[in-house]
Tab-separated table of C-alpha atoms in Angstrom:
chain	number	residue	atom	x	y	z
B	25	MET	CA	-8.267	-36.521	35.265
B	26	LYS	CA	-8.187	-36.838	31.036
B	27	ILE	CA	-5.397	-35.642	30.254
B	28	THR	CA	-5.839	-33.934	26.429
B	29	LYS	CA	-4.110	-35.677	23.497
B	30	ASP	CA	-3.051	-34.352	19.784
B	31	LEU	CA	-3.901	-30.733	20.965
B	32	TYR	CA	-1.649	-28.855	17.792
B	33	GLN	CA	-2.970	-31.581	15.504
B	34	SER	CA	-2.974	-31.767	11.641
B	35	SER	CA	-6.612	-30.875	11.108
B	36	LEU	CA	-7.336	-27.176	11.712
B	37	ALA	CA	-11.300	-27.000	10.852
B	38	LEU	CA	-12.788	-26.773	13.618
B	39	LEU	CA	-10.673	-24.204	14.727
B	40	THR	CA	-13.739	-21.827	13.947
B	41	ASP	CA	-17.147	-20.378	15.778
B	42	PHE	CA	-19.542	-22.210	16.265
B	43	TYR	CA	-21.777	-20.245	13.952
B	44	GLN	CA	-19.938	-20.555	11.597
B	45	LEU	CA	-21.223	-24.127	11.465
B	46	THR	CA	-24.533	-23.183	12.498
B	47	MET	CA	-23.795	-21.147	8.495
B	48	ALA	CA	-22.787	-23.739	6.450
B	49	TYR	CA	-25.547	-26.218	7.561
B	50	GLY	CA	-28.260	-23.041	6.639
B	51	TYR	CA	-26.770	-22.744	3.490
B	52	TRP	CA	-26.557	-26.703	2.961
B	53	LYS	CA	-30.220	-27.163	3.898
B	54	SER	CA	-31.265	-24.344	1.624
B	55	GLY	CA	-29.250	-25.652	-1.504
B	56	LYS	CA	-26.481	-22.984	-1.329
B	57	ALA	CA	-23.560	-24.300	-0.281
B	58	ASP	CA	-21.619	-23.895	-4.007
B	59	GLN	CA	-23.264	-20.529	-4.417
B	60	GLU	CA	-20.138	-18.655	-5.553
B	61	ALA	CA	-19.616	-15.621	-3.572
B	62	VAL	CA	-17.233	-12.867	-2.378
B	63	PHE	CA	-15.886	-12.004	1.124
B	64	ASN	CA	-13.366	-9.223	1.323
B	65	LEU	CA	-11.566	-9.460	5.035
B	66	PHE	CA	-10.210	-5.648	6.208
B	67	PHE	CA	-9.848	-3.080	9.064
B	68	ARG	CA	-10.791	0.376	10.216
B	69	LYS	CA	-9.235	1.755	12.119
B	70	HIS	CA	-4.945	1.356	12.461
B	71	PRO	CA	-4.172	0.100	15.938
B	72	PHE	CA	-1.985	2.040	18.748
B	73	GLN	CA	-3.670	5.402	17.191
B	74	GLY	CA	-1.217	5.473	14.033
B	75	GLY	CA	-1.154	6.422	10.281
B	76	PHE	CA	0.615	3.429	9.421
B	77	THR	CA	-0.257	-0.572	9.650
B	78	MET	CA	1.438	-3.381	8.430
B	79	ALA	CA	0.624	-6.920	7.123
B	80	ALA	CA	1.347	-10.110	8.307
B	81	GLY	CA	0.000	-14.401	8.695
B	82	LEU	CA	-0.130	-14.757	4.472
B	83	GLU	CA	2.013	-18.165	5.252
B	84	TYR	CA	0.240	-19.683	8.251
B	85	LEU	CA	-3.698	-18.863	6.101
B	86	ILE	CA	-1.631	-19.754	3.460
B	87	ASP	CA	-1.186	-22.886	5.316
B	88	PHE	CA	-4.179	-23.240	6.986
B	89	CYS	CA	-6.231	-23.417	3.259
B	90	GLN	CA	-3.924	-26.160	1.511
B	91	ASN	CA	-4.638	-28.594	5.030
B	92	PHE	CA	-8.562	-27.546	5.166
B	93	THR	CA	-9.939	-30.911	5.622
B	94	PHE	CA	-12.722	-32.461	8.474
B	95	LYS	CA	-11.210	-35.822	9.586
B	96	LYS	CA	-13.397	-38.408	10.389
B	97	GLU	CA	-12.705	-36.967	14.002
B	98	ASP	CA	-14.376	-33.635	13.207
B	99	LEU	CA	-16.967	-35.358	11.866
B	100	ALA	CA	-17.566	-38.190	14.683
B	101	TYR	CA	-17.258	-34.478	16.940
B	102	LEU	CA	-19.667	-32.599	15.435
B	103	GLY	CA	-22.113	-35.831	15.136
B	104	GLU	CA	-22.585	-36.502	18.587
B	105	MET	CA	-23.447	-32.365	19.257
B	106	LYS	CA	-27.512	-32.238	20.109
B	107	GLN	CA	-29.450	-30.032	20.252
B	108	LYS	CA	-32.539	-29.207	23.048
B	109	ASP	CA	-34.823	-32.054	21.720
B	110	GLY	CA	-31.947	-34.280	21.872
B	111	SER	CA	-32.286	-34.089	17.923
B	112	PRO	CA	-28.599	-34.593	15.986
B	113	MET	CA	-27.488	-31.033	15.660
B	114	PHE	CA	-26.316	-31.856	12.482
B	115	GLU	CA	-27.878	-34.702	9.450
B	116	PRO	CA	-25.307	-37.385	8.650
B	117	GLU	CA	-25.557	-36.431	4.702
B	118	PHE	CA	-24.473	-32.592	5.584
B	119	LEU	CA	-21.193	-34.745	7.440
B	120	ARG	CA	-20.783	-36.875	4.803
B	121	TYR	CA	-20.353	-33.629	2.559
B	122	LEU	CA	-18.596	-31.974	4.337
B	123	GLY	CA	-15.924	-34.898	5.016
B	124	LYS	CA	-15.632	-34.617	0.603
B	125	MET	CA	-15.555	-30.898	0.666
B	126	LYS	CA	-11.856	-30.215	-0.854
B	127	PHE	CA	-11.057	-26.505	-0.132
B	128	THR	CA	-11.592	-24.681	-4.104
B	129	CYS	CA	-11.667	-20.990	-3.141
B	130	ASP	CA	-9.803	-17.885	-4.615
B	131	ILE	CA	-7.758	-16.135	-2.274
B	132	ASP	CA	-6.469	-12.856	-3.770
B	133	ALA	CA	-3.764	-11.081	-1.012
B	134	VAL	CA	-2.060	-7.908	0.222
B	135	GLU	CA	1.904	-9.308	0.523
B	136	GLU	CA	3.138	-9.567	4.327
B	137	GLY	CA	5.326	-6.884	4.466
B	138	THR	CA	2.719	-3.737	3.093
B	139	VAL	CA	1.640	-1.190	4.047
B	140	VAL	CA	-2.203	-1.016	4.335
B	141	PHE	CA	-5.299	0.871	5.662
B	142	PRO	CA	-8.105	1.499	7.185
B	143	ASN	CA	-11.009	-0.278	4.577
B	144	THR	CA	-8.932	-1.378	2.185
B	145	PRO	CA	-8.599	-5.324	1.590
B	146	LEU	CA	-6.172	-7.741	3.021
B	147	VAL	CA	-8.086	-10.695	1.866
B	148	ARG	CA	-10.423	-11.392	-1.343
B	149	VAL	CA	-11.865	-14.893	-0.696
B	150	ARG	CA	-14.278	-16.027	-3.935
B	151	GLY	CA	-15.233	-19.142	-4.165
B	152	PRO	CA	-18.741	-21.780	-3.251
B	153	LEU	CA	-20.925	-19.154	0.035
B	154	LEU	CA	-20.252	-22.252	2.641
B	155	GLN	CA	-16.402	-22.820	1.718
B	156	CYS	CA	-16.173	-18.904	2.314
B	157	GLN	CA	-18.428	-18.667	5.461
B	158	LEU	CA	-15.979	-21.631	6.714
B	159	LEU	CA	-12.398	-19.624	6.389
B	160	GLU	CA	-13.561	-16.334	7.392
B	161	THR	CA	-12.626	-17.273	11.467
B	162	PRO	CA	-9.908	-18.774	11.510
B	163	LEU	CA	-8.116	-15.942	8.283
B	164	LEU	CA	-9.292	-13.482	11.184
B	165	ASN	CA	-7.752	-15.447	13.635
B	166	ILE	CA	-4.591	-15.643	11.032
B	167	ILE	CA	-4.491	-12.241	10.348
B	168	ASN	CA	-5.580	-10.006	12.761
B	169	PHE	CA	-2.818	-11.210	15.198
B	170	GLN	CA	0.628	-10.616	12.990
B	171	THR	CA	-0.599	-8.126	11.758
B	172	LEU	CA	-0.816	-6.272	15.228
B	173	ILE	CA	2.203	-7.472	16.143
B	174	ALA	CA	3.961	-6.237	12.931
B	175	THR	CA	2.772	-2.800	12.749
B	176	LYS	CA	4.274	-2.837	16.747
B	177	ALA	CA	6.963	-3.644	16.019
B	178	ALA	CA	7.366	-1.781	13.119
B	179	ARG	CA	6.472	1.293	15.476
B	180	ILE	CA	10.135	0.620	18.062
B	181	ASN	CA	11.509	-0.148	14.914
B	182	LEU	CA	10.840	3.456	13.745
B	183	ALA	CA	11.355	5.015	17.271
B	184	THR	CA	14.855	2.586	17.942
B	185	LEU	CA	15.600	5.087	14.843
B	186	GLY	CA	16.445	1.439	12.800
B	187	GLU	CA	19.212	0.076	15.489
B	188	PRO	CA	18.720	-3.420	16.197
B	189	ILE	CA	15.852	-4.747	18.628
B	190	MET	CA	15.891	-8.276	20.593
B	191	GLU	CA	12.120	-9.477	21.081
B	192	PHE	CA	12.289	-11.652	23.694
B	193	GLY	CA	8.856	-11.588	24.968
B	194	LEU	CA	8.647	-15.586	24.902
B	195	ARG	CA	7.733	-15.762	28.715
B	196	ARG	CA	5.513	-12.722	28.499
B	197	ALA	CA	3.444	-13.857	24.715
B	198	GLN	CA	-0.253	-15.508	25.118
B	199	GLY	CA	0.553	-18.973	25.028
B	200	ILE	CA	2.591	-21.731	22.974
B	201	ASP	CA	0.866	-20.749	19.567
B	202	GLY	CA	0.669	-16.444	20.418
B	203	ALA	CA	4.706	-16.522	21.244
B	204	LEU	CA	5.474	-18.119	17.974
B	205	ALA	CA	3.611	-16.028	15.904
B	206	ALA	CA	4.589	-12.812	17.100
B	207	SER	CA	7.946	-13.845	17.419
B	208	ARG	CA	7.844	-14.227	12.895
B	209	ALA	CA	5.694	-11.222	13.014
B	210	ALA	CA	7.866	-9.195	14.915
B	211	TYR	CA	10.740	-10.090	12.556
B	212	ILE	CA	8.220	-8.898	9.557
B	213	GLY	CA	7.760	-5.355	11.064
B	214	GLY	CA	12.044	-4.674	12.139
B	215	CYS	CA	12.549	-6.677	15.391
B	216	THR	CA	16.683	-8.454	13.426
B	217	SER	CA	16.415	-11.488	16.482
B	218	THR	CA	14.639	-12.907	19.015
B	219	SER	CA	15.087	-15.474	22.324
B	220	ASN	CA	12.562	-17.897	21.070
B	221	VAL	CA	14.336	-21.312	19.939
B	222	LEU	CA	11.097	-22.610	18.140
B	223	ALA	CA	11.062	-19.610	16.443
B	224	GLY	CA	14.206	-19.346	15.390
B	225	LYS	CA	14.254	-23.137	14.355
B	226	LEU	CA	11.256	-22.706	12.413
B	227	PHE	CA	10.916	-20.163	10.710
B	228	GLY	CA	14.895	-18.917	10.874
B	229	ILE	CA	14.639	-16.482	12.246
B	230	PRO	CA	18.406	-15.222	14.048
B	231	VAL	CA	18.929	-16.084	17.820
B	232	SER	CA	20.013	-13.996	20.294
B	233	GLY	CA	20.656	-13.911	24.519
B	234	THR	CA	22.916	-14.428	27.005
B	235	HIS	CA	22.426	-14.793	30.657
B	236	ALA	CA	19.784	-14.155	33.775
B	237	HIS	CA	20.261	-12.900	36.489
B	238	SER	CA	20.328	-16.202	37.824
B	239	TRP	CA	23.452	-17.475	36.544
B	240	ILE	CA	25.139	-14.059	38.466
B	241	MET	CA	23.303	-15.136	41.527
B	242	SER	CA	24.026	-18.497	41.790
B	243	PHE	CA	27.809	-17.644	42.393
B	244	GLU	CA	29.268	-16.379	45.303
B	245	THR	CA	30.913	-13.255	43.576
B	246	GLU	CA	29.499	-10.877	40.035
B	247	LEU	CA	32.890	-11.268	39.268
B	248	GLU	CA	32.860	-15.041	39.356
B	249	ALA	CA	29.938	-15.158	37.384
B	250	PHE	CA	30.913	-12.293	34.767
B	251	GLU	CA	34.092	-14.787	34.483
B	252	ALA	CA	32.402	-18.393	34.447
B	253	TYR	CA	30.556	-16.868	31.938
B	254	ALA	CA	33.775	-16.026	29.293
B	255	GLU	CA	35.325	-18.416	30.362
B	256	ALA	CA	31.875	-20.839	28.191
B	257	PHE	CA	31.400	-18.826	25.866
B	258	PRO	CA	33.972	-15.792	25.714
B	259	ASP	CA	32.176	-15.276	21.339
B	260	ASN	CA	29.460	-13.676	22.857
B	261	CYS	CA	29.878	-12.186	26.594
B	262	ILE	CA	27.298	-9.254	26.593
B	263	PHE	CA	26.512	-9.369	30.610
B	264	LEU	CA	23.939	-8.082	32.532
B	265	VAL	CA	25.174	-5.412	35.078
B	266	ASP	CA	22.222	-4.267	37.410
B	267	THR	CA	22.077	-7.514	39.749
B	268	TYR	CA	23.143	-5.459	42.451
B	269	ASP	CA	24.591	-2.006	41.653
B	270	THR	CA	24.885	-0.756	38.327
B	271	LEU	CA	28.209	1.308	37.528
B	272	ASN	CA	29.627	-1.371	39.235
B	273	GLY	CA	28.854	-3.704	37.517
B	274	VAL	CA	30.132	-2.359	33.968
B	275	LYS	CA	33.973	-2.453	36.216
B	276	ASN	CA	33.190	-5.939	37.267
B	277	ALA	CA	32.126	-6.830	33.485
B	278	ILE	CA	35.156	-3.855	31.900
B	279	LYS	CA	37.660	-5.937	34.699
B	280	VAL	CA	36.882	-9.369	32.567
B	281	GLY	CA	36.609	-7.169	28.727
B	282	GLN	CA	40.549	-7.021	29.694
B	283	ILE	CA	41.346	-10.592	30.300
B	284	LEU	CA	39.255	-11.692	27.211
B	285	ARG	CA	40.891	-9.450	25.211
B	286	SER	CA	43.972	-10.739	26.393
B	287	LYS	CA	42.721	-13.969	24.336
B	288	GLY	CA	42.535	-12.376	21.630
B	289	LYS	CA	38.419	-12.321	21.794
B	290	GLU	CA	36.176	-9.267	22.867
B	291	LEU	CA	33.928	-7.495	25.209
B	292	LEU	CA	30.356	-7.606	23.174
B	293	GLY	CA	29.190	-5.633	25.542
B	294	VAL	CA	26.527	-5.049	28.946
B	295	ARG	CA	22.729	-4.699	29.273
B	296	ILE	CA	21.047	-3.175	31.690
B	297	ASP	CA	16.961	-4.410	32.855
B	298	SER	CA	16.477	-1.369	35.089
B	299	GLY	CA	16.813	2.027	36.632
B	300	ASP	CA	17.450	4.974	35.308
B	301	LEU	CA	18.226	3.712	31.975
B	302	ALA	CA	19.033	7.138	30.065
B	303	TYR	CA	21.697	7.771	33.225
B	304	PHE	CA	23.091	5.097	33.413
B	305	SER	CA	23.669	4.056	29.827
B	306	ASN	CA	25.250	7.073	29.647
B	307	LYS	CA	28.318	6.890	32.539
B	308	ALA	CA	28.069	2.731	31.679
B	309	ARG	CA	29.574	4.628	27.634
B	310	GLU	CA	31.506	6.761	29.809
B	311	MET	CA	33.203	4.061	31.662
B	312	LEU	CA	33.883	1.770	28.368
B	313	ASP	CA	34.990	4.354	26.311
B	314	GLU	CA	37.689	5.692	29.112
B	315	ALA	CA	38.462	1.786	29.828
B	316	GLY	CA	39.539	0.966	25.965
B	317	PHE	CA	36.338	-0.412	25.125
B	318	PRO	CA	34.200	1.747	22.897
B	319	ASN	CA	32.944	-0.484	20.298
B	320	ALA	CA	31.233	-2.834	22.987
B	321	LYS	CA	26.719	-2.572	23.297
B	322	ILE	CA	24.915	-0.952	25.572
B	323	VAL	CA	21.925	-2.966	25.307
B	324	GLY	CA	18.622	-1.330	27.037
B	325	SER	CA	15.168	-3.643	28.472
B	326	ASN	CA	12.672	-3.197	31.303
B	327	ASP	CA	9.056	-3.013	29.860
B	328	LEU	CA	10.356	-1.283	26.599
B	329	ASP	CA	7.513	0.014	24.275
B	330	GLU	CA	7.988	2.746	21.792
B	331	HIS	CA	6.962	5.877	23.864
B	332	ILE	CA	9.465	4.382	26.174
B	333	ILE	CA	12.208	4.512	23.860
B	334	SER	CA	11.451	8.052	22.115
B	335	SER	CA	11.865	9.217	25.181
B	336	LEU	CA	15.276	7.836	25.617
B	337	LYS	CA	16.556	8.974	22.313
B	338	SER	CA	15.078	13.028	23.034
B	339	GLN	CA	17.319	12.361	26.886
B	340	GLU	CA	20.409	10.923	24.759
B	341	ALA	CA	20.680	7.863	25.995
B	342	SER	CA	23.556	5.623	25.318
B	343	ILE	CA	21.644	2.561	24.476
B	344	ASN	CA	22.282	1.245	21.046
B	345	VAL	CA	20.371	-2.242	21.143
B	346	TRP	CA	16.610	-2.771	22.118
B	347	GLY	CA	15.951	-5.323	23.665
B	348	VAL	CA	11.936	-5.336	23.912
B	349	GLY	CA	9.166	-8.269	25.370
B	350	THR	CA	6.186	-8.042	27.064
B	351	LYS	CA	4.679	-4.886	25.097
B	352	LEU	CA	6.010	-6.073	21.675
B	353	VAL	CA	4.871	-9.553	21.746
B	354	THR	CA	0.980	-8.613	23.700
B	355	ALA	CA	0.749	-5.585	21.837
B	356	PHE	CA	0.255	-4.269	25.389
B	357	ASP	CA	-1.953	-1.438	24.960
B	358	GLN	CA	-3.740	-2.443	22.012
B	359	PRO	CA	-4.595	-6.696	22.205
B	360	ALA	CA	-6.733	-6.710	18.759
B	361	LEU	CA	-6.769	-5.145	15.662
B	362	GLY	CA	-9.891	-5.211	15.338
B	363	ALA	CA	-10.019	-6.971	11.374
B	364	VAL	CA	-12.902	-8.295	10.112
B	365	TYR	CA	-14.594	-10.687	7.126
B	366	LYS	CA	-17.304	-8.933	5.362
B	367	LEU	CA	-19.797	-9.858	2.250
B	368	SER	CA	-18.605	-7.583	-0.894
B	369	ALA	CA	-21.144	-10.335	-3.585
B	370	ILE	CA	-23.162	-12.800	-4.427
B	371	GLN	CA	-23.579	-14.369	-7.980
B	372	SER	CA	-27.126	-15.164	-8.725
B	373	GLU	CA	-28.380	-17.872	-11.021
B	374	SER	CA	-27.941	-15.856	-13.861
B	375	GLY	CA	-24.260	-15.815	-13.290
B	376	THR	CA	-24.800	-12.248	-12.694
B	377	TRP	CA	-23.078	-10.616	-9.526
B	378	GLU	CA	-25.048	-8.298	-7.158
B	379	PRO	CA	-22.476	-6.419	-4.557
B	380	LYS	CA	-23.768	-6.704	-1.047
B	381	ILE	CA	-24.439	-3.575	1.398
B	382	LYS	CA	-24.164	-3.382	5.677
B	383	LEU	CA	-25.945	-0.887	6.495
B	384	SER	CA	-24.772	0.485	9.961
B	385	GLN	CA	-25.542	3.684	12.224
B	386	GLN	CA	-22.432	4.032	11.401
B	387	SER	CA	-20.039	5.285	8.299
B	388	ILE	CA	-17.563	3.367	10.128
B	389	LYS	CA	-19.114	0.232	9.586
B	390	ILE	CA	-20.681	-0.082	6.364
B	391	ASN	CA	-18.930	-2.130	3.741
B	392	ILE	CA	-18.093	-1.634	0.659
B	393	PRO	CA	-19.679	-3.280	-1.917
B	394	GLY	CA	-18.739	-4.815	-4.498
B	395	ILE	CA	-15.290	-7.197	-6.087
B	396	HIS	CA	-13.426	-4.176	-5.499
B	397	ASN	CA	-8.977	-4.507	-5.391
B	398	VAL	CA	-6.425	-1.773	-4.622
B	399	LYS	CA	-4.144	0.519	-6.386
B	400	ARG	CA	-1.046	2.929	-4.756
B	401	TYR	CA	-0.093	5.187	-6.735
B	402	TYR	CA	3.621	6.546	-6.237
B	403	SER	CA	5.475	9.651	-7.525
B	404	ASN	CA	9.180	9.885	-7.757
B	405	GLY	CA	9.491	6.339	-5.160
B	406	LYS	CA	6.977	8.023	-2.892
B	407	ALA	CA	3.554	6.696	-2.254
B	408	VAL	CA	1.081	9.470	-2.340
B	409	ALA	CA	-2.243	7.696	-2.598
B	410	ASP	CA	-4.912	4.720	-2.560
B	411	MET	CA	-7.931	3.974	-4.821
B	412	ILE	CA	-10.028	1.609	-4.090
B	413	TYR	CA	-11.733	0.495	-7.569
B	414	LEU	CA	-14.055	-2.239	-9.276
B	415	GLU	CA	-11.950	-3.820	-10.770
B	416	ASP	CA	-13.603	-4.991	-13.927
B	417	GLN	CA	-14.247	-0.873	-13.802
B	418	VAL	CA	-12.066	1.478	-16.395
B	419	ILE	CA	-10.168	4.038	-15.037
B	420	ASP	CA	-9.829	7.485	-16.560
B	421	PRO	CA	-5.856	7.491	-16.826
B	422	LYS	CA	-6.267	11.633	-17.373
B	423	SER	CA	-7.828	12.027	-14.458
B	424	ALA	CA	-9.362	9.870	-10.595
B	425	MET	CA	-10.403	10.717	-8.128
B	426	ILE	CA	-10.442	8.834	-4.503
B	427	ILE	CA	-13.325	10.024	-2.558
B	428	ASP	CA	-13.241	8.928	1.453
B	429	PRO	CA	-15.482	6.160	2.314
B	430	THR	CA	-16.489	7.937	6.339
B	431	ASP	CA	-16.514	11.351	4.765
B	432	PRO	CA	-17.658	11.903	1.289
B	433	THR	CA	-16.462	15.353	1.291
B	434	HIS	CA	-12.819	14.732	1.336
B	435	ARG	CA	-12.006	13.807	-2.089
B	436	LYS	CA	-8.592	14.153	-3.515
B	437	ARG	CA	-8.248	13.919	-7.578
B	438	LEU	CA	-5.913	11.909	-8.991
B	439	MET	CA	-3.999	11.780	-12.736
B	440	PRO	CA	-2.932	8.555	-12.690
B	441	ILE	CA	-1.019	9.340	-16.338
B	442	PHE	CA	1.796	10.466	-14.089
B	443	TYR	CA	2.066	8.241	-11.328
B	444	LYS	CA	3.322	4.844	-11.111
B	445	GLU	CA	1.320	2.600	-9.822
B	446	GLU	CA	1.159	-1.148	-7.750
B	447	ILE	CA	-1.840	-3.457	-7.657
B	448	LEU	CA	-1.642	-4.611	-3.445
B	449	LEU	CA	-3.439	-7.621	-4.197
B	450	LYS	CA	-2.583	-10.457	-5.203
B	451	PRO	CA	-3.366	-13.910	-6.376
B	452	ILE	CA	-2.646	-16.299	-4.006
B	453	PHE	CA	-5.154	-19.185	-4.738
B	454	LYS	CA	-7.115	-20.025	-8.120
B	455	LYS	CA	-9.764	-22.463	-7.968
B	456	GLY	CA	-8.160	-23.778	-4.189
B	457	GLU	CA	-4.632	-24.274	-6.008
B	458	LEU	CA	-1.505	-22.007	-4.141
B	459	ILE	CA	-0.263	-20.123	-7.745
B	460	TYR	CA	1.454	-17.258	-5.270
B	461	SER	CA	5.583	-18.435	-4.933
B	462	LEU	CA	5.989	-17.378	-1.427
B	463	PRO	CA	9.115	-15.190	-0.049
B	464	THR	CA	11.988	-16.093	2.425
B	465	LEU	CA	10.562	-14.409	5.567
B	466	ASP	CA	13.981	-12.047	4.915
B	467	GLN	CA	12.278	-10.791	1.861
B	468	ILE	CA	9.734	-10.221	4.155
B	469	ARG	CA	11.165	-7.901	6.600
B	470	ASP	CA	12.932	-6.308	4.397
B	471	ARG	CA	10.188	-5.603	1.922
B	472	GLY	CA	8.342	-4.490	4.882
B	473	ILE	CA	11.591	-1.755	5.274
B	474	LYS	CA	11.290	-0.349	2.045
B	475	GLN	CA	8.268	-0.683	2.438
B	476	LEU	CA	7.841	2.369	4.701
B	477	GLU	CA	10.309	3.889	3.520
B	478	ALA	CA	7.917	4.943	0.469
B	479	PHE	CA	5.657	6.901	2.690
B	480	ASP	CA	6.315	10.665	4.266
B	481	LYS	CA	7.500	10.568	8.170
B	482	THR	CA	4.690	12.354	8.840
B	483	HIS	CA	1.953	8.817	8.323
B	484	LYS	CA	4.991	7.501	10.712
B	485	ARG	CA	3.932	9.985	13.060
B	486	LEU	CA	3.652	7.837	16.755
B	487	ILE	CA	1.658	10.809	17.897
B	488	ASN	CA	-0.641	12.375	15.651
B	489	PRO	CA	0.349	11.573	12.593
B	490	HIS	CA	-1.149	12.403	9.182
B	491	ILE	CA	-3.867	11.221	7.765
B	492	TYR	CA	-2.604	9.397	4.021
B	493	PRO	CA	-5.161	9.552	1.553
B	494	VAL	CA	-6.908	6.484	0.889
B	495	GLY	CA	-10.535	6.648	-0.979
B	496	LEU	CA	-13.346	5.201	-3.318
B	497	GLU	CA	-12.886	5.516	-7.157
B	498	GLU	CA	-15.772	8.073	-8.192
B	499	HIS	CA	-17.790	5.017	-9.782
B	500	LEU	CA	-17.149	2.822	-6.472
B	501	HIS	CA	-18.263	5.363	-4.164
B	502	HIS	CA	-21.655	6.036	-5.954
B	503	LEU	CA	-22.773	2.115	-6.658
B	504	ARG	CA	-22.218	2.425	-2.753
B	505	MET	CA	-24.555	5.317	-1.840
B	506	ASP	CA	-27.231	3.717	-4.475
B	507	LEU	CA	-27.309	0.589	-3.084
B	508	VAL	CA	-26.856	1.977	0.501
B	509	LEU	CA	-30.064	4.274	-0.139
B	510	LYS	CA	-31.723	1.176	-2.245
B	511	ALA	CA	-31.971	-1.141	1.451
B	512	LYS	CA	-32.575	2.578	3.417
B	513	GLU	CA	-35.771	2.393	1.110
B	514	LEU	CA	-36.185	-1.429	1.560
B	515	ASP	CA	-35.745	-1.532	5.175
B	516	ASN	CA	-38.523	1.080	5.531
B	517	GLY	CA	-40.758	-0.230	2.927
B	518	VAL	CA	-40.665	2.335	0.187
B	519	GLU	CA	-40.399	0.798	-2.736
B	520	LYS	CA	-37.879	3.058	-5.045
B	521	SER	CA	-39.666	4.434	-7.427
């Protein structure tokens, strides 16, 4: 049996779809490899039927781009590929081109922890057409997943009303990479700790956890198990109480808590992982309070998500720490974000930029052309609207209009002169050189929390949220419509007069 070696290698250039390489070869063959182009990475619909999305994955993106090179073993593998007639799939000269290629693109992106909306670019890539194309799949892989998990975590954080969330989905995550990326993104979205020790080491996320049911079952009695654990970890005692009988488990936790107190230590709390969490948590709270442990926490777990947590909150459950695993790290109810990466402009031989449009029978799939950015307008610290605009377009400070890209009848008049504004796409790479100072993960997490605070609670509802206004600046809207009409005329064989 052949053992796969070096699975997680330093070169990830082949972490791509095969058609990216065939297109790259085609660009090279046709002399278009170095033609300047602009691509945008964006999504069309919020996940989880929500009203907001939280961007994540930029640090992974930066790491990928800084190490974006084809190694000798990569090129050797590509050189072995054959076409149906037995001839090489790629010419040796093309492989030499890839081997010498250096990453030289400009990349602008929204910062991690930023609240983002459909159709607005999360990442903009500008550079040689061949390089831009090769970045499509890995960038989508990185941004799609981490943005999805950060958004799920943010929704769960809203449901808990800011109470601590322990992420412990490692054992149910989608492989090693999925587990690490999920732990990181969940922390960005508002989780306070992870059970994933490797994620703690790599990213500096606080780690948490005590014991499982197997610990209890390995002893003759539950009480003996609690006593042994308290002996080993007197400062970290949160006892799992539902192995046999939940309320009797709470009684045993109290007994050991009293022993701890006699030694100058305190019972931190109990965890309930099954049964009626609202009923048992309330009973546990009564018992702990009566026994003199009002500060002991009650941790709730068992396939929780934002909807179950909201229900438990409405039932006035006495849970004040939440353990969330499977439904967070797998984005259980929507396993993919669906972000796309589309060409929006290409440079002609004369040096002028030509905006590009993609048509579809579905209006939501018609892309936004040109080189554009996003402005967010604030009033008294609250976000009021996002404008997608052409970077070379001067916007009237006294009056501006945004038009919904999916329904032009939805329009909003803005008076920028009265608003504070923020440009969302920040320069990350310039000609392949990193010019962005990476914040710490804690700073990213704080940004996400503050970003959400800037939006009205109606936009953050878990069900049927109010739609936050995002639209095209008027000139960009007209450019887009002109290109749509022109493309349709050409497609129908009609020349525009």
